[in-house]
Short mmCIF file of C-alpha atoms in Angstrom, two decimals:
data_model
loop_
_atom_site.label_atom_id
_atom_site.label_comp_id
_atom_site.label_asym_id
_atom_site.label_seq_id
_atom_site.Cartn_x
_atom_site.Cartn_y
_atom_site.Cartn_z
CA MET A 1 100.54 55.90 92.73
CA PRO A 2 102.65 58.96 93.69
CA LYS A 3 101.09 62.17 94.87
CA THR A 4 100.86 64.84 92.21
CA LYS A 5 101.47 68.57 92.33
CA GLU A 6 99.12 71.11 90.81
CA ARG A 7 100.16 74.51 89.46
CA ARG A 8 97.68 77.38 89.18
CA ASP A 9 98.29 80.94 88.02
CA ASP A 10 97.70 82.47 91.43
CA VAL A 11 99.18 79.89 93.80
CA VAL A 12 101.44 76.90 93.99
CA VAL A 13 100.00 73.99 95.95
CA SER A 14 101.02 70.47 96.87
CA GLU A 15 98.93 67.57 98.13
CA LYS A 16 101.77 66.42 100.38
CA GLN A 17 102.62 69.97 101.49
CA GLU A 18 106.20 68.86 102.05
CA HIS A 19 108.13 70.90 99.54
CA LEU A 20 106.78 73.61 97.27
CA ARG A 21 108.70 74.78 94.26
CA LYS A 22 109.41 78.52 94.40
CA PRO A 23 107.35 80.40 91.82
CA ASP A 24 108.89 82.72 89.25
CA TRP A 25 107.88 85.86 91.13
CA LEU A 26 110.32 85.00 93.92
CA LYS A 27 113.38 85.13 91.70
CA ILE A 28 115.79 87.88 92.73
CA LYS A 29 118.57 89.69 90.92
CA LEU A 30 121.99 89.48 92.55
CA ASN A 31 123.83 92.78 92.72
CA THR A 32 127.38 92.58 94.03
CA ASN A 33 128.44 96.01 92.77
CA GLU A 34 130.74 98.49 94.50
CA ASN A 35 128.04 99.62 96.95
CA TYR A 36 127.46 96.03 98.05
CA THR A 37 131.15 95.21 98.52
CA ASP A 38 131.86 98.53 100.26
CA LEU A 39 129.07 97.99 102.79
CA LYS A 40 130.11 94.41 103.45
CA LYS A 41 133.72 95.52 104.02
CA MET A 42 132.67 98.35 106.34
CA MET A 43 130.50 96.04 108.44
CA ARG A 44 133.37 93.61 108.95
CA GLU A 45 135.95 96.34 109.70
CA ASN A 46 133.67 97.84 112.37
CA ASN A 47 132.69 94.45 113.83
CA LEU A 48 129.02 95.13 113.14
CA ASN A 49 126.17 92.71 112.47
CA THR A 50 123.23 93.17 110.13
CA VAL A 51 119.95 91.33 110.10
CA CYS A 52 120.29 91.47 106.32
CA GLU A 53 123.03 88.83 106.56
CA GLU A 54 122.13 86.96 109.74
CA ALA A 55 118.49 86.40 108.76
CA LYS A 56 119.36 85.68 105.10
CA CYS A 57 117.12 88.47 103.82
CA PRO A 58 116.26 88.05 100.12
CA ASN A 59 116.51 91.82 99.57
CA ILE A 60 120.13 92.25 100.64
CA HIS A 61 121.37 92.78 97.09
CA GLU A 62 118.73 95.42 96.36
CA CYS A 63 119.22 97.26 99.66
CA TRP A 64 123.01 97.10 99.74
CA GLY A 65 123.69 97.25 96.02
CA SER A 66 121.02 99.68 94.80
CA ARG A 67 119.59 101.63 97.75
CA ARG A 68 122.71 101.59 99.95
CA THR A 69 120.70 100.88 103.08
CA ALA A 70 121.17 98.30 105.83
CA THR A 71 119.48 97.19 109.02
CA PHE A 72 121.95 97.04 111.89
CA MET A 73 121.59 94.21 114.40
CA ILE A 74 122.95 95.09 117.82
CA LEU A 75 123.52 93.16 121.07
CA GLY A 76 125.51 90.48 119.27
CA ALA A 77 124.69 87.86 116.65
CA VAL A 78 123.41 85.11 118.96
CA CYS A 79 119.76 85.05 120.02
CA THR A 80 118.42 83.53 123.24
CA ARG A 81 115.30 82.35 121.41
CA ALA A 82 114.85 79.68 118.75
CA CYS A 83 111.90 80.78 116.65
CA ARG A 84 111.08 78.17 114.02
CA PHE A 85 111.07 80.68 111.15
CA CYS A 86 114.28 82.57 111.87
CA ALA A 87 117.79 81.92 110.57
CA VAL A 88 119.62 83.92 113.27
CA GLN A 89 121.97 81.79 115.38
CA THR A 90 120.59 80.61 118.73
CA GLY A 91 122.58 79.97 121.90
CA LEU A 92 124.28 81.74 124.80
CA PRO A 93 125.17 85.31 123.78
CA ASN A 94 128.47 87.02 124.45
CA GLU A 95 128.95 89.85 126.91
CA LEU A 96 127.59 93.24 125.94
CA ASP A 97 129.77 95.46 123.77
CA LEU A 98 129.28 98.91 125.30
CA GLN A 99 131.14 100.59 122.42
CA GLU A 100 128.72 99.22 119.85
CA PRO A 101 126.35 102.25 119.90
CA GLU A 102 129.17 104.61 118.90
CA ARG A 103 130.39 102.29 116.13
CA VAL A 104 126.89 102.02 114.71
CA ALA A 105 126.47 105.81 114.83
CA ASP A 106 129.82 106.31 113.08
CA SER A 107 128.83 103.83 110.37
CA VAL A 108 125.51 105.60 109.81
CA LYS A 109 127.44 108.82 109.32
CA LEU A 110 129.94 107.18 106.99
CA MET A 111 127.11 105.75 104.89
CA ASN A 112 125.34 109.13 104.92
CA LEU A 113 122.03 107.46 105.73
CA LYS A 114 118.86 109.54 105.88
CA HIS A 115 116.99 106.71 107.59
CA THR A 116 118.36 103.76 109.52
CA VAL A 117 116.80 100.69 111.12
CA ILE A 118 118.21 99.22 114.34
CA THR A 119 117.13 95.76 115.40
CA ALA A 120 118.56 93.28 117.89
CA VAL A 121 118.62 89.67 118.89
CA ALA A 122 116.41 88.75 121.85
CA ARG A 123 118.46 89.00 125.05
CA ASP A 124 116.38 87.18 127.64
CA ASP A 125 119.60 86.68 129.61
CA LEU A 126 119.68 90.40 130.47
CA ARG A 127 117.50 91.95 133.13
CA ASP A 128 116.73 94.95 130.91
CA GLY A 129 116.42 92.86 127.74
CA GLY A 130 119.16 94.99 126.19
CA SER A 131 116.99 98.11 126.26
CA GLU A 132 119.72 100.40 127.63
CA VAL A 133 122.18 99.57 124.83
CA PHE A 134 119.31 99.92 122.37
CA ALA A 135 118.51 103.38 123.73
CA GLU A 136 122.17 104.41 123.74
CA THR A 137 122.42 103.40 120.08
CA VAL A 138 119.45 105.61 119.19
CA ARG A 139 120.91 108.55 121.11
CA ALA A 140 124.37 108.10 119.56
CA ILE A 141 122.95 108.04 116.05
CA LYS A 142 120.87 111.17 116.66
CA ARG A 143 123.81 112.97 118.24
CA LYS A 144 126.18 112.26 115.36
CA ASN A 145 123.55 112.30 112.60
CA PRO A 146 120.96 114.95 113.54
CA PHE A 147 119.16 114.71 110.18
CA THR A 148 118.88 110.91 110.16
CA THR A 149 115.61 109.31 111.20
CA VAL A 150 115.90 106.20 113.37
CA GLU A 151 113.58 103.20 113.36
CA VAL A 152 113.90 100.60 116.11
CA LEU A 153 112.81 96.96 115.86
CA PRO A 154 113.08 95.37 119.32
CA SER A 155 111.94 92.01 120.67
CA ASP A 156 109.16 92.07 123.26
CA MET A 157 111.89 92.47 125.94
CA GLY A 158 110.06 90.04 128.19
CA GLY A 159 106.94 92.19 128.26
CA SER A 160 108.56 94.65 130.69
CA GLU A 161 107.01 98.12 130.60
CA GLU A 162 110.14 99.52 132.27
CA ASN A 163 112.39 98.14 129.52
CA LEU A 164 110.09 99.55 126.85
CA ARG A 165 110.10 102.93 128.59
CA THR A 166 113.91 102.96 128.56
CA LEU A 167 113.89 102.49 124.79
CA MET A 168 111.01 104.86 124.04
CA ASP A 169 112.55 107.65 126.12
CA ALA A 170 115.37 107.75 123.54
CA GLN A 171 112.60 108.89 121.16
CA PRO A 172 113.16 106.86 118.00
CA ASP A 173 111.28 108.12 114.95
CA ILE A 174 109.44 104.80 114.46
CA LEU A 175 108.80 101.92 116.86
CA ASN A 176 108.56 98.64 114.97
CA HIS A 177 107.67 95.35 116.65
CA ASN A 178 106.67 92.35 114.58
CA ILE A 179 103.56 90.31 115.30
CA GLU A 180 105.06 87.78 112.80
CA THR A 181 102.08 85.43 112.44
CA VAL A 182 98.42 84.95 113.30
CA ARG A 183 97.20 84.22 116.82
CA ARG A 184 96.55 80.49 116.24
CA LEU A 185 100.04 79.81 114.87
CA THR A 186 102.02 81.93 117.35
CA PRO A 187 102.88 79.11 119.82
CA ARG A 188 104.22 76.96 116.96
CA VAL A 189 106.09 79.70 115.11
CA ARG A 190 107.53 82.00 117.79
CA ALA A 191 109.67 80.92 120.73
CA ARG A 192 108.62 82.41 124.10
CA ALA A 193 106.81 85.27 122.38
CA LYS A 194 103.09 85.75 122.87
CA TYR A 195 100.57 87.27 120.48
CA ASP A 196 98.89 89.43 123.10
CA ARG A 197 102.22 90.49 124.59
CA SER A 198 103.26 91.87 121.20
CA LEU A 199 99.99 93.76 120.89
CA GLU A 200 100.50 95.11 124.41
CA LEU A 201 103.98 96.39 123.54
CA LEU A 202 102.65 98.18 120.48
CA ARG A 203 99.79 99.71 122.46
CA ARG A 204 102.06 100.84 125.31
CA SER A 205 104.50 102.40 122.84
CA LYS A 206 101.72 104.55 121.41
CA GLU A 207 100.47 105.46 124.89
CA MET A 208 103.96 106.57 125.96
CA TYR A 209 104.65 108.67 122.86
CA PRO A 210 101.49 109.19 120.77
CA ASP A 211 103.37 111.09 118.05
CA ILE A 212 105.84 108.26 117.36
CA PRO A 213 104.43 106.02 114.60
CA THR A 214 104.21 102.31 115.34
CA LYS A 215 104.68 99.52 112.86
CA SER A 216 104.37 95.74 112.67
CA SER A 217 105.04 92.98 110.18
CA LEU A 218 103.23 89.77 109.24
CA MET A 219 104.73 86.87 107.28
CA ILE A 220 102.30 84.58 105.48
CA GLY A 221 102.51 81.13 103.98
CA LEU A 222 102.54 79.12 107.22
CA GLY A 223 98.99 77.82 107.02
CA GLU A 224 97.00 80.87 108.10
CA THR A 225 93.61 81.69 106.59
CA LYS A 226 92.56 84.96 104.95
CA GLU A 227 90.17 85.56 107.85
CA GLU A 228 93.05 85.17 110.32
CA ILE A 229 95.15 87.67 108.36
CA MET A 230 92.33 90.21 108.54
CA GLU A 231 92.00 89.50 112.27
CA VAL A 232 95.67 90.45 112.70
CA MET A 233 95.04 93.69 110.81
CA ASP A 234 92.09 94.50 113.07
CA ASP A 235 94.09 93.68 116.21
CA LEU A 236 96.97 95.92 115.10
CA ARG A 237 94.67 98.82 114.31
CA ALA A 238 92.85 98.37 117.62
CA ASN A 239 96.21 98.83 119.35
CA GLY A 240 97.13 101.97 117.44
CA VAL A 241 99.53 100.55 114.84
CA ASP A 242 100.08 102.97 111.95
CA ILE A 243 102.18 100.99 109.46
CA MET A 244 102.01 97.36 108.39
CA THR A 245 104.21 95.19 106.19
CA ILE A 246 103.14 91.81 104.78
CA GLY A 247 105.60 89.41 103.18
CA GLN A 248 105.99 85.81 102.09
CA TYR A 249 107.56 83.39 104.56
CA LEU A 250 110.59 81.66 103.04
CA GLN A 251 112.10 78.59 104.70
CA PRO A 252 115.73 79.46 105.56
CA SER A 253 116.85 75.84 106.08
CA LYS A 254 115.50 72.30 106.27
CA LYS A 255 115.24 72.49 110.06
CA HIS A 256 112.83 75.42 109.90
CA LEU A 257 109.09 75.40 109.27
CA LYS A 258 108.03 74.46 105.74
CA VAL A 259 106.24 76.84 103.42
CA LEU A 260 102.63 75.72 103.03
CA LYS A 261 101.62 78.30 100.45
CA TYR A 262 103.21 80.81 98.11
CA TYR A 263 100.96 83.85 97.76
CA SER A 264 100.85 85.50 94.34
CA PRO A 265 101.48 89.21 93.67
CA LYS A 266 97.75 89.50 92.95
CA GLU A 267 96.89 88.19 96.40
CA PHE A 268 99.40 90.55 98.03
CA LYS A 269 97.81 93.47 96.18
CA GLU A 270 94.42 92.46 97.57
CA LEU A 271 95.84 92.30 101.11
CA TRP A 272 97.38 95.75 100.62
CA GLU A 273 94.01 97.13 99.58
CA ILE A 274 92.33 95.56 102.63
CA ALA A 275 95.01 96.95 104.99
CA MET A 276 94.69 100.47 103.62
CA ALA A 277 90.89 100.28 103.84
CA LYS A 278 91.24 99.35 107.52
CA GLY A 279 93.03 102.62 108.21
CA PHE A 280 96.79 101.98 108.14
CA SER A 281 98.66 105.12 107.10
CA HIS A 282 101.04 103.01 105.02
CA CYS A 283 101.37 99.37 104.00
CA GLN A 284 103.99 97.40 102.08
CA ALA A 285 102.76 94.03 100.83
CA GLY A 286 104.55 91.71 98.43
CA PRO A 287 106.34 88.37 98.12
CA LEU A 288 109.77 89.77 99.06
CA VAL A 289 108.63 92.44 101.51
CA ARG A 290 110.33 92.31 104.90
CA SER A 291 109.89 94.41 108.01
CA SER A 292 112.48 97.04 107.06
CA TYR A 293 111.91 96.84 103.29
CA HIS A 294 111.90 100.40 101.86
CA ALA A 295 111.69 101.68 105.43
CA ASP A 296 112.78 105.13 104.28
CA GLU A 297 109.62 105.40 102.20
CA GLN A 298 107.52 104.32 105.17
CA VAL A 299 108.86 106.99 107.51
CA ASN A 300 108.14 109.64 104.85
CA ALA A 301 104.61 108.34 104.44
CA ALA A 302 104.09 108.38 108.20
CA ALA A 303 105.34 111.98 108.39
CA LYS A 304 102.94 113.05 105.64
CA GLU A 305 100.05 111.35 107.42
CA ARG A 306 100.88 113.15 110.69
CA GLN A 307 101.00 116.44 108.78
CA ARG A 308 97.64 115.69 107.16
CA LEU A 309 96.01 114.91 110.51
CA GLY A 310 97.57 118.02 112.02
CA ASP A 311 96.19 120.18 109.22
CA GLN A 312 92.75 118.67 109.74
CA GLN A 313 92.86 119.49 113.47
CA VAL A 314 93.92 123.07 112.75
CA ALA A 315 91.14 123.43 110.19
CA GLY A 316 88.64 122.07 112.72
CA VAL A 317 89.73 124.59 115.36
CA ASN A 318 89.53 127.51 112.91
CA SER A 319 86.18 126.54 111.40
#
């Protein structure tokens, strides 16, 4: 007798756990309007990569078509790691393009962006992990776009404090590094990365520049428990992380890890409430949320929180 599937209002489950049908709340609206086509054309003309395309982000039509925002991916389009959740191409990267920082900065100006996110493939083949080009990109953007805030989303850069210092000295407005999954699943999900190394990077970032907000992202649906999700929240807060995003893992291809659970919007709302109660200054949680989803809103929220804390300190001194 064949295995059966069961559908509940709050979750989709399968006895075999081989293939889950996507629930209705994961349907997206395609938007290939003029904004979308203009951005796509500009990226190709300037030989630029975006994580929106390379990682097959489900929000690309909203961000490009409606919000006119994009997350630039520097240091090439080939990653030296082969994480089992990620759609970015893996292999031997090309030589560094030292003109890339200026092209990214020019594109930010052309797009008139108020906030931009810069991420990169992992470059374990480079002694500095690509940190110098990363830092040059931040400086170029700030030089040509003095009113644009810059968020960086690096790999762990091999755990090197020197490489992290190189990037942080460029003084991005937000340092974002993704924990990705719970401690127990990290060896299976992430290639070469280590759970505690990611926490260490986030902690060191805050120690180097206490006023720069830190941020991390968790994807769920890979077999983690609710208790493990809350453990991640506690670990992030214990290492000074200000902002958290929580999204649904979606299998990019058959060779990647399978989805074991689709969380409902109701469950994401509960996780958001828990995260905020634990002290994060801002949290985005939802089925389609990704690390840089509505990042412009997050930087504004972080700025308001810093202002609030500053006002409290002033009031304490004057009381």
